[in-house]
Amino acid sequence: MKYINGKIGSRITITILGILILSLFLYRFLFFVKDSFLFFAINDLLVITTFVFLSFYLLKIIKEKNPVPSSLVLNIGLINVFIFLVIIFSEKTLNLLFSNISNKINNPGLIESLIYTLYSLIFLVITAYLLITFKELYFHKQDRGNKTYFIAMLVFLGLTSISTLLFPSPEYDFINNTFLIISIVLIVINSIRISWIAFIVKKEKISLLLLSVIILILFIFNLANSGTNDFNGLVLTNFSPSFQKFFNLILLYGAIYFSVLFFTILFHIPTAEAFDRKAKEVSSLQYFSKLITRVLDFKELAETITDITTKVSSADAAWIDLFDDKNLKIIANKNIALVDADLINQFLLESGICNKITETKICNLNKFINKSSLSEKYGSVVISPLRSYNEIKGYLIAVRKNELIFYDEDKTAISTFSDYASVAIENSMLLEQSLEKERLEKELAVAREIQRKILPVKDPVISNLSIASVFIPAFEVGGDYYDYYNISKDKFGLVIADVSGKGISAAFVMAEIKGIFESLSRMIESPKEILTQANHILKDTLTKNYFVSALYGVIDLNKGEFYFSRAGHCPAILIRDGKVTTFRPSGIGLGLTNDEIFKENLEEFKVELLENDNLIFFTDGITEAKNNDLEDFGDERFSQILINYANENPDKITNEVIKEVITFSQEHPQYDDITLVILKWNKKNNLNGDKGWQNSAPQLKTKVM
Amino acid sequence: MAEFSTSVKDKGDVSIISLKGFLDAHTAPILETNFVELINKNRYKIVVDFNELAYISSAGLGVFMAFIEKIRENNGDIKLASMNDKVYNIFDLLGFPLLYEIFKSEDEAIKKFLEK
């Protein structure tokens, strides 16, 4: 609606303007007698009305373009050039076209009258345009309070213009002069208020300075040549004496305005640089504070910081050092080679001149002996500590080249900025840490999942044997592995192993181990042979610093025999008649050495089983569980519990052991996986072999601490 | 986690790495760096002094395995010395005494190098 209204409004304005101009023409043609007061009064009324409408129309057009002061100034300049050209050439040109037209100013014919009216109308437009432009300039970046002065000025300009018409006789000249003086005073007052200058950058100020001189000269020239004795002045006076006066007043305003403008800019230029820098500083900080609220890559952030540092200060180059353990590490550098930054670091931060500073400080490289090895002539340096939680995390450093030095304003700017930067760096690091932690946790969750999937789901129930096992994973997967093999009707196999290393890599090795033993246990019966083959495979596939400790054993259910080999694993324990026997046959861990040495040193051991014998298999997670004094749970505590509960069923025994281990180490985080497998030989409780598997119920597999 | 540190000194042809504290998966890279540096300097006769080592995990043992082949190829060796019982037990369990020479003291280990 507003838009349509505006359109209709502007159409009406144009129509009224057209009517006004037309009536001006008609009026001037119809009434040749130009000596009555009435004629001048009506004439001026028409001219003033046209001028007012014209001004409003132009105001609207200019407002729509929303121009900046410099373009307004340029417009004023162009119009002045036009007036200048008209003043110089109009008389000659018109005389050429219409012979001796200039002699008929006071007594024009029809054509002359038409031309002079047209000529005057052009000046009417120009004057209105100048007035509107001045108004826009005046109100640019001004608060409303000053409106009164401008309106007062307009009123007095108007009064001065028509005063001659109202009081033509010389005795009233004083009224005329009073109005004129008041107008000039108001013009001066209004010209002084040029607030937009401050907001222009230095470069633009300099070009405006030149422009204002030229425009000033043009205004003065135009003013000097628009008097009542000049051709231009004569034409306009003839058109309307009031308008001619008003036009002169506007030119006067222009001359005063631009001379004030010239001096204002002149006085602003020395401080322009400082102002520019402050403005840049503010906008950089604004930009930066916007930036840090976004998720930022750490590297990107560091680069932005060095970049902005060179903008907020007069620095030529900047870089950031962060403490990595106790050494400083350059994480971003702008406009300076790493080698140079490093040398300056060494000289200022490590050798003592600006060592251990806690406040932003200006240092210099005057005493730097290796100055010649720098690729640029750096001299003055500002060092600002980056801190978080009152701890210095690093430094933001800025340098200037050649003989230029830093001043206190630079120091303040860099110091302020480094406070912002500290917060941003801290945020970014925390974010990165939490992402890294999340990634690690995910990785560990995957590792635990792999481990959970490859361990047996439940313990088998077999005739002549009671079996129980417990597995408690550490937070970081420890690489414990165990499994059972139903080799044949009479033979039951078992493996327990511990992969060196932790986490996802340990989980993958476990998966490999599972595959190896699963397939070997089907093909080979001898524990020694199986471990030798496993070593052969693992020696080639494992990374050099990885190895696996393993114990593989077979129980002959018919004969009641247990035979096993141990490849670097924790010994097997036998509890018989309340006594502990530890079997530790010779054997090297899997993947540690070549087949020959491995086999040579691997023993196979055989135990004849007696009723109620307990066979215990475990990983070092039990014996190396630690209490708060970093004491190990140890073999003795372990043996004692085994003896105490030797007559219980394996389930009970495993539970008691784990209970003790947990109680012992409850104040200390579990660092390694815990695995415990107990087999009890009880031939008297003989179940029928095959049924046993079917009746097996899920048993407690893992306990969560 | 507990701290771990190493120090390296040279006695003629032989380099001695002294371990202190807890050697596990997290601290193993420190010792690895020591080995890499010695190998880069072509110093292959290395004695590792365990006198002040409180604990070693399987990842800690892995460090020795990572470099032994390269060192022996260059007519050098890693000899282990001054282990406390607990640390020795861990080495022993895995069969390391079959793969490495382990001595009661640093001096004995150095002497062994000089005999050759």
mmCIF file of C-alpha atoms in Angstrom, chain A residues 378-624:
data_model
loop_
_atom_site.group_PDB
_atom_site.id
_atom_site.type_symbol
_atom_site.label_atom_id
_atom_site.label_comp_id
_atom_site.label_asym_id
_atom_site.label_seq_id
_atom_site.Cartn_x
_atom_site.Cartn_y
_atom_site.Cartn_z
ATOM 1 C CA TYR A 378 62.608 -6.914 12.757
ATOM 2 C CA GLY A 379 63.050 -4.489 15.625
ATOM 3 C CA SER A 380 60.176 -3.899 17.995
ATOM 4 C CA VAL A 381 58.224 -6.782 19.512
ATOM 5 C CA VAL A 382 55.068 -6.952 21.594
ATOM 6 C CA ILE A 383 54.595 -10.100 23.641
ATOM 7 C CA SER A 384 51.243 -10.797 25.204
ATOM 8 C CA PRO A 385 50.620 -13.864 27.359
ATOM 9 C CA LEU A 386 47.676 -16.103 26.480
ATOM 10 C CA ARG A 387 46.208 -17.430 29.660
ATOM 11 C CA SER A 388 43.432 -19.579 30.933
ATOM 12 C CA TYR A 389 42.572 -20.116 34.565
ATOM 13 C CA ASN A 390 45.427 -17.748 35.450
ATOM 14 C CA GLU A 391 47.927 -20.050 33.889
ATOM 15 C CA ILE A 392 50.015 -18.881 30.956
ATOM 16 C CA LYS A 393 49.325 -21.221 28.037
ATOM 17 C CA GLY A 394 51.411 -19.425 25.480
ATOM 18 C CA TYR A 395 52.114 -16.085 23.896
ATOM 19 C CA LEU A 396 50.749 -13.902 21.158
ATOM 20 C CA ILE A 397 53.675 -12.092 19.593
ATOM 21 C CA ALA A 398 53.683 -9.203 17.120
ATOM 22 C CA VAL A 399 56.686 -7.584 15.441
ATOM 23 C CA ARG A 400 57.400 -4.447 13.437
ATOM 24 C CA LYS A 401 59.983 -4.202 10.724
ATOM 25 C CA ASN A 402 62.883 -1.820 10.277
ATOM 26 C CA GLU A 403 63.165 1.128 12.650
ATOM 27 C CA LEU A 404 59.440 1.261 13.404
ATOM 28 C CA ILE A 405 58.573 0.730 17.018
ATOM 29 C CA PHE A 406 55.430 -0.192 18.911
ATOM 30 C CA TYR A 407 53.691 2.409 21.026
ATOM 31 C CA ASP A 408 51.531 2.010 24.086
ATOM 32 C CA GLU A 409 48.324 2.082 22.019
ATOM 33 C CA ASP A 410 49.564 -0.946 20.082
ATOM 34 C CA LYS A 411 50.368 -2.676 23.323
ATOM 35 C CA THR A 412 46.893 -1.958 24.667
ATOM 36 C CA ALA A 413 45.233 -3.115 21.460
ATOM 37 C CA ILE A 414 47.227 -6.345 21.324
ATOM 38 C CA SER A 415 46.698 -6.940 25.016
ATOM 39 C CA THR A 416 42.930 -6.523 24.693
ATOM 40 C CA PHE A 417 42.895 -8.768 21.695
ATOM 41 C CA SER A 418 45.004 -11.455 23.319
ATOM 42 C CA ASP A 419 42.419 -11.647 26.120
ATOM 43 C CA TYR A 420 39.794 -12.456 23.515
ATOM 44 C CA ALA A 421 42.162 -14.851 21.808
ATOM 45 C CA SER A 422 42.890 -16.677 25.074
ATOM 46 C CA VAL A 423 39.229 -17.421 25.550
ATOM 47 C CA ALA A 424 38.849 -18.553 21.962
ATOM 48 C CA ILE A 425 41.901 -20.806 22.097
ATOM 49 C CA GLU A 426 40.773 -22.297 25.383
ATOM 50 C CA ASN A 427 37.322 -23.011 23.964
ATOM 51 C CA SER A 428 38.714 -24.537 20.838
ATOM 52 C CA MET A 429 41.139 -26.739 22.762
ATOM 53 C CA LEU A 430 38.417 -27.948 25.097
ATOM 54 C CA LEU A 431 36.277 -28.761 22.104
ATOM 55 C CA GLU A 432 39.089 -30.607 20.428
ATOM 56 C CA GLN A 433 39.837 -32.539 23.598
ATOM 57 C CA SER A 434 36.241 -33.535 24.058
ATOM 58 C CA LEU A 435 36.032 -34.630 20.417
ATOM 59 C CA GLU A 436 39.223 -36.638 20.818
ATOM 60 C CA LYS A 437 37.901 -38.159 24.013
ATOM 61 C CA GLU A 438 34.650 -39.028 22.307
ATOM 62 C CA ARG A 439 36.546 -40.615 19.432
ATOM 63 C CA LEU A 440 38.670 -42.674 21.838
ATOM 64 C CA GLU A 441 35.631 -43.740 23.792
ATOM 65 C CA LYS A 442 33.906 -44.841 20.614
ATOM 66 C CA GLU A 443 37.000 -46.740 19.580
ATOM 67 C CA LEU A 444 37.154 -48.450 22.957
ATOM 68 C CA ALA A 445 33.472 -49.279 22.796
ATOM 69 C CA VAL A 446 34.145 -50.993 19.455
ATOM 70 C CA ALA A 447 37.088 -52.866 20.995
ATOM 71 C CA ARG A 448 34.997 -54.017 23.949
ATOM 72 C CA GLU A 449 32.265 -55.114 21.575
ATOM 73 C CA ILE A 450 34.731 -57.202 19.565
ATOM 74 C CA GLN A 451 36.065 -58.745 22.740
ATOM 75 C CA ARG A 452 32.586 -59.502 24.073
ATOM 76 C CA LYS A 453 31.648 -61.190 20.822
ATOM 77 C CA ILE A 454 34.669 -63.460 20.588
ATOM 78 C CA LEU A 455 34.614 -64.702 24.165
ATOM 79 C CA PRO A 456 32.467 -67.754 24.912
ATOM 80 C CA VAL A 457 28.850 -66.989 25.681
ATOM 81 C CA LYS A 458 28.613 -69.592 28.423
ATOM 82 C CA ASP A 459 30.627 -72.230 30.136
ATOM 83 C CA PRO A 460 30.015 -75.763 28.885
ATOM 84 C CA VAL A 461 28.653 -78.413 31.198
ATOM 85 C CA ILE A 462 30.546 -81.670 30.679
ATOM 86 C CA SER A 463 30.545 -85.000 32.439
ATOM 87 C CA ASN A 464 33.317 -85.397 35.030
ATOM 88 C CA LEU A 465 34.030 -81.662 34.937
ATOM 89 C CA SER A 466 32.549 -78.551 36.548
ATOM 90 C CA ILE A 467 33.539 -75.370 34.787
ATOM 91 C CA ALA A 468 33.242 -71.727 35.803
ATOM 92 C CA SER A 469 34.755 -68.604 34.429
ATOM 93 C CA VAL A 470 34.740 -64.874 35.101
ATOM 94 C CA PHE A 471 35.819 -62.140 32.806
ATOM 95 C CA ILE A 472 35.904 -58.484 33.804
ATOM 96 C CA PRO A 473 36.977 -56.089 31.067
ATOM 97 C CA ALA A 474 39.092 -53.073 31.891
ATOM 98 C CA PHE A 475 37.916 -49.695 30.518
ATOM 99 C CA GLU A 476 40.708 -49.867 27.971
ATOM 100 C CA VAL A 477 40.372 -53.319 26.498
ATOM 101 C CA GLY A 478 43.234 -55.345 27.956
ATOM 102 C CA GLY A 479 43.392 -58.163 25.425
ATOM 103 C CA ASP A 480 42.402 -61.119 27.598
ATOM 104 C CA TYR A 481 41.058 -64.088 25.702
ATOM 105 C CA TYR A 482 39.876 -67.596 26.579
ATOM 106 C CA ASP A 483 37.876 -70.300 24.865
ATOM 107 C CA TYR A 484 36.806 -73.932 25.136
ATOM 108 C CA TYR A 485 36.991 -76.624 22.458
ATOM 109 C CA ASN A 486 34.954 -79.759 22.322
ATOM 110 C CA ILE A 487 37.681 -81.635 20.467
ATOM 111 C CA SER A 488 36.146 -85.096 20.590
ATOM 112 C CA LYS A 489 33.889 -87.158 22.801
ATOM 113 C CA ASP A 490 36.697 -87.726 25.282
ATOM 114 C CA LYS A 491 38.702 -84.632 24.826
ATOM 115 C CA PHE A 492 38.063 -81.141 26.024
ATOM 116 C CA GLY A 493 40.366 -78.292 25.048
ATOM 117 C CA LEU A 494 40.940 -74.921 26.670
ATOM 118 C CA VAL A 495 42.962 -71.846 25.822
ATOM 119 C CA ILE A 496 43.643 -68.723 27.839
ATOM 120 C CA ALA A 497 45.679 -65.881 26.398
ATOM 121 C CA ASP A 498 46.661 -62.279 26.956
ATOM 122 C CA VAL A 499 47.504 -60.013 24.050
ATOM 123 C CA SER A 500 50.087 -57.333 24.761
ATOM 124 C CA GLY A 501 48.851 -53.795 24.223
ATOM 125 C CA LYS A 502 45.403 -52.366 24.698
ATOM 126 C CA GLY A 503 42.389 -50.971 22.952
ATOM 127 C CA ILE A 504 41.328 -51.552 19.400
ATOM 128 C CA SER A 505 44.662 -53.019 18.265
ATOM 129 C CA ALA A 506 44.568 -55.581 21.082
ATOM 130 C CA ALA A 507 40.985 -56.428 20.113
ATOM 131 C CA PHE A 508 42.038 -57.163 16.539
ATOM 132 C CA VAL A 509 44.878 -59.424 17.653
ATOM 133 C CA MET A 510 42.390 -61.246 19.895
ATOM 134 C CA ALA A 511 40.173 -61.847 16.899
ATOM 135 C CA GLU A 512 43.143 -63.273 15.032
ATOM 136 C CA ILE A 513 44.041 -65.513 17.988
ATOM 137 C CA LYS A 514 40.503 -66.844 18.107
ATOM 138 C CA GLY A 515 40.721 -67.841 14.469
ATOM 139 C CA ILE A 516 44.118 -69.460 14.875
ATOM 140 C CA PHE A 517 43.187 -71.578 17.880
ATOM 141 C CA GLU A 518 39.777 -72.479 16.576
ATOM 142 C CA SER A 519 41.279 -73.971 13.431
ATOM 143 C CA LEU A 520 44.440 -75.484 15.007
ATOM 144 C CA SER A 521 42.433 -77.182 17.768
ATOM 145 C CA ARG A 522 40.508 -79.112 15.125
ATOM 146 C CA MET A 523 43.622 -80.350 13.341
ATOM 147 C CA ILE A 524 46.211 -80.865 16.036
ATOM 148 C CA GLU A 525 45.861 -82.448 19.430
ATOM 149 C CA SER A 526 49.188 -81.795 21.081
ATOM 150 C CA PRO A 527 49.243 -78.499 23.035
ATOM 151 C CA LYS A 528 52.935 -78.098 22.264
ATOM 152 C CA GLU A 529 52.345 -78.528 18.572
ATOM 153 C CA ILE A 530 49.374 -76.149 18.550
ATOM 154 C CA LEU A 531 51.344 -73.395 20.328
ATOM 155 C CA THR A 532 54.323 -73.933 18.009
ATOM 156 C CA GLN A 533 52.053 -73.514 14.994
ATOM 157 C CA ALA A 534 50.391 -70.470 16.568
ATOM 158 C CA ASN A 535 53.820 -68.916 17.146
ATOM 159 C CA HIS A 536 54.751 -69.627 13.542
ATOM 160 C CA ILE A 537 51.689 -67.731 12.293
ATOM 161 C CA LEU A 538 51.909 -64.894 14.784
ATOM 162 C CA LYS A 539 55.628 -64.288 14.349
ATOM 163 C CA ASP A 540 54.929 -63.171 10.797
ATOM 164 C CA THR A 541 51.643 -61.375 11.267
ATOM 165 C CA LEU A 542 52.124 -59.505 14.533
ATOM 166 C CA THR A 543 53.768 -56.114 14.686
ATOM 167 C CA LYS A 544 57.225 -56.479 16.195
ATOM 168 C CA ASN A 545 56.409 -55.008 19.562
ATOM 169 C CA TYR A 546 53.282 -57.131 19.978
ATOM 170 C CA PHE A 547 53.171 -60.614 21.448
ATOM 171 C CA VAL A 548 50.710 -62.963 23.050
ATOM 172 C CA SER A 549 51.011 -65.044 26.154
ATOM 173 C CA ALA A 550 48.945 -68.227 25.955
ATOM 174 C CA LEU A 551 48.270 -71.475 27.701
ATOM 175 C CA TYR A 552 46.688 -74.319 25.825
ATOM 176 C CA GLY A 553 45.577 -77.505 27.544
ATOM 177 C CA VAL A 554 43.563 -80.644 26.889
ATOM 178 C CA ILE A 555 41.664 -82.787 29.369
ATOM 179 C CA ASP A 556 41.280 -86.435 28.518
ATOM 180 C CA LEU A 557 37.918 -87.105 30.103
ATOM 181 C CA ASN A 558 38.350 -90.839 29.904
ATOM 182 C CA LYS A 559 41.809 -91.172 31.336
ATOM 183 C CA GLY A 560 41.478 -88.281 33.766
ATOM 184 C CA GLU A 561 44.566 -86.551 32.477
ATOM 185 C CA PHE A 562 45.356 -82.921 31.885
ATOM 186 C CA TYR A 563 48.233 -81.983 29.593
ATOM 187 C CA PHE A 564 49.184 -78.499 28.577
ATOM 188 C CA SER A 565 51.882 -76.141 27.300
ATOM 189 C CA ARG A 566 52.512 -72.596 28.426
ATOM 190 C CA ALA A 567 53.757 -69.917 26.013
ATOM 191 C CA GLY A 568 54.772 -67.163 28.403
ATOM 192 C CA HIS A 569 51.415 -67.190 30.159
ATOM 193 C CA CYS A 570 50.651 -67.155 33.870
ATOM 194 C CA PRO A 571 51.143 -70.650 35.323
ATOM 195 C CA ALA A 572 48.375 -73.173 35.792
ATOM 196 C CA ILE A 573 47.500 -73.837 39.418
ATOM 197 C CA LEU A 574 46.361 -77.095 40.901
ATOM 198 C CA ILE A 575 44.574 -77.196 44.240
ATOM 199 C CA ARG A 576 44.598 -80.680 45.670
ATOM 200 C CA ASP A 577 43.971 -81.629 49.295
ATOM 201 C CA GLY A 578 44.188 -78.020 50.446
ATOM 202 C CA LYS A 579 47.554 -77.505 48.821
ATOM 203 C CA VAL A 580 48.550 -75.267 45.964
ATOM 204 C CA THR A 581 50.800 -76.529 43.200
ATOM 205 C CA THR A 582 51.929 -74.128 40.510
ATOM 206 C CA PHE A 583 52.862 -75.594 37.128
ATOM 207 C CA ARG A 584 55.154 -73.406 35.157
ATOM 208 C CA PRO A 585 56.670 -75.391 32.329
ATOM 209 C CA SER A 586 59.155 -73.539 30.165
ATOM 210 C CA GLY A 587 57.795 -71.593 27.208
ATOM 211 C CA ILE A 588 58.293 -68.275 25.409
ATOM 212 C CA GLY A 589 55.429 -65.902 24.551
ATOM 213 C CA LEU A 590 53.887 -66.204 21.056
ATOM 214 C CA GLY A 591 55.358 -63.918 18.442
ATOM 215 C CA LEU A 592 58.568 -63.242 20.352
ATOM 216 C CA THR A 593 60.979 -65.551 18.619
ATOM 217 C CA ASN A 594 61.441 -67.884 15.657
ATOM 218 C CA ASP A 595 59.995 -71.399 15.469
ATOM 219 C CA GLU A 596 63.223 -73.141 16.329
ATOM 220 C CA ILE A 597 63.972 -71.378 19.582
ATOM 221 C CA PHE A 598 60.313 -71.374 20.476
ATOM 222 C CA LYS A 599 59.891 -75.096 20.030
ATOM 223 C CA GLU A 600 63.189 -75.924 21.693
ATOM 224 C CA ASN A 601 62.127 -74.119 24.839
ATOM 225 C CA LEU A 602 58.506 -75.211 24.975
ATOM 226 C CA GLU A 603 57.639 -77.982 27.402
ATOM 227 C CA GLU A 604 54.479 -80.008 27.638
ATOM 228 C CA PHE A 605 53.306 -80.973 31.079
ATOM 229 C CA LYS A 606 50.918 -83.694 32.156
ATOM 230 C CA VAL A 607 48.871 -84.004 35.359
ATOM 231 C CA GLU A 608 46.937 -87.074 36.426
ATOM 232 C CA LEU A 609 43.701 -85.786 37.826
ATOM 233 C CA LEU A 610 42.272 -86.896 41.161
ATOM 234 C CA GLU A 611 38.776 -86.470 42.507
ATOM 235 C CA ASN A 612 38.021 -82.819 43.478
ATOM 236 C CA ASP A 613 41.149 -81.457 41.878
ATOM 237 C CA ASN A 614 40.755 -77.807 40.973
ATOM 238 C CA LEU A 615 42.607 -76.509 37.939
ATOM 239 C CA ILE A 616 42.955 -72.720 37.931
ATOM 240 C CA PHE A 617 43.767 -70.601 34.861
ATOM 241 C CA PHE A 618 44.043 -66.847 35.031
ATOM 242 C CA THR A 619 45.570 -63.693 33.569
ATOM 243 C CA ASP A 620 47.804 -61.206 35.353
ATOM 244 C CA GLY A 621 44.815 -58.887 35.790
ATOM 245 C CA ILE A 622 44.176 -60.796 39.019
ATOM 246 C CA THR A 623 47.649 -60.951 40.507
ATOM 247 C CA GLU A 624 48.539 -57.432 39.376
#
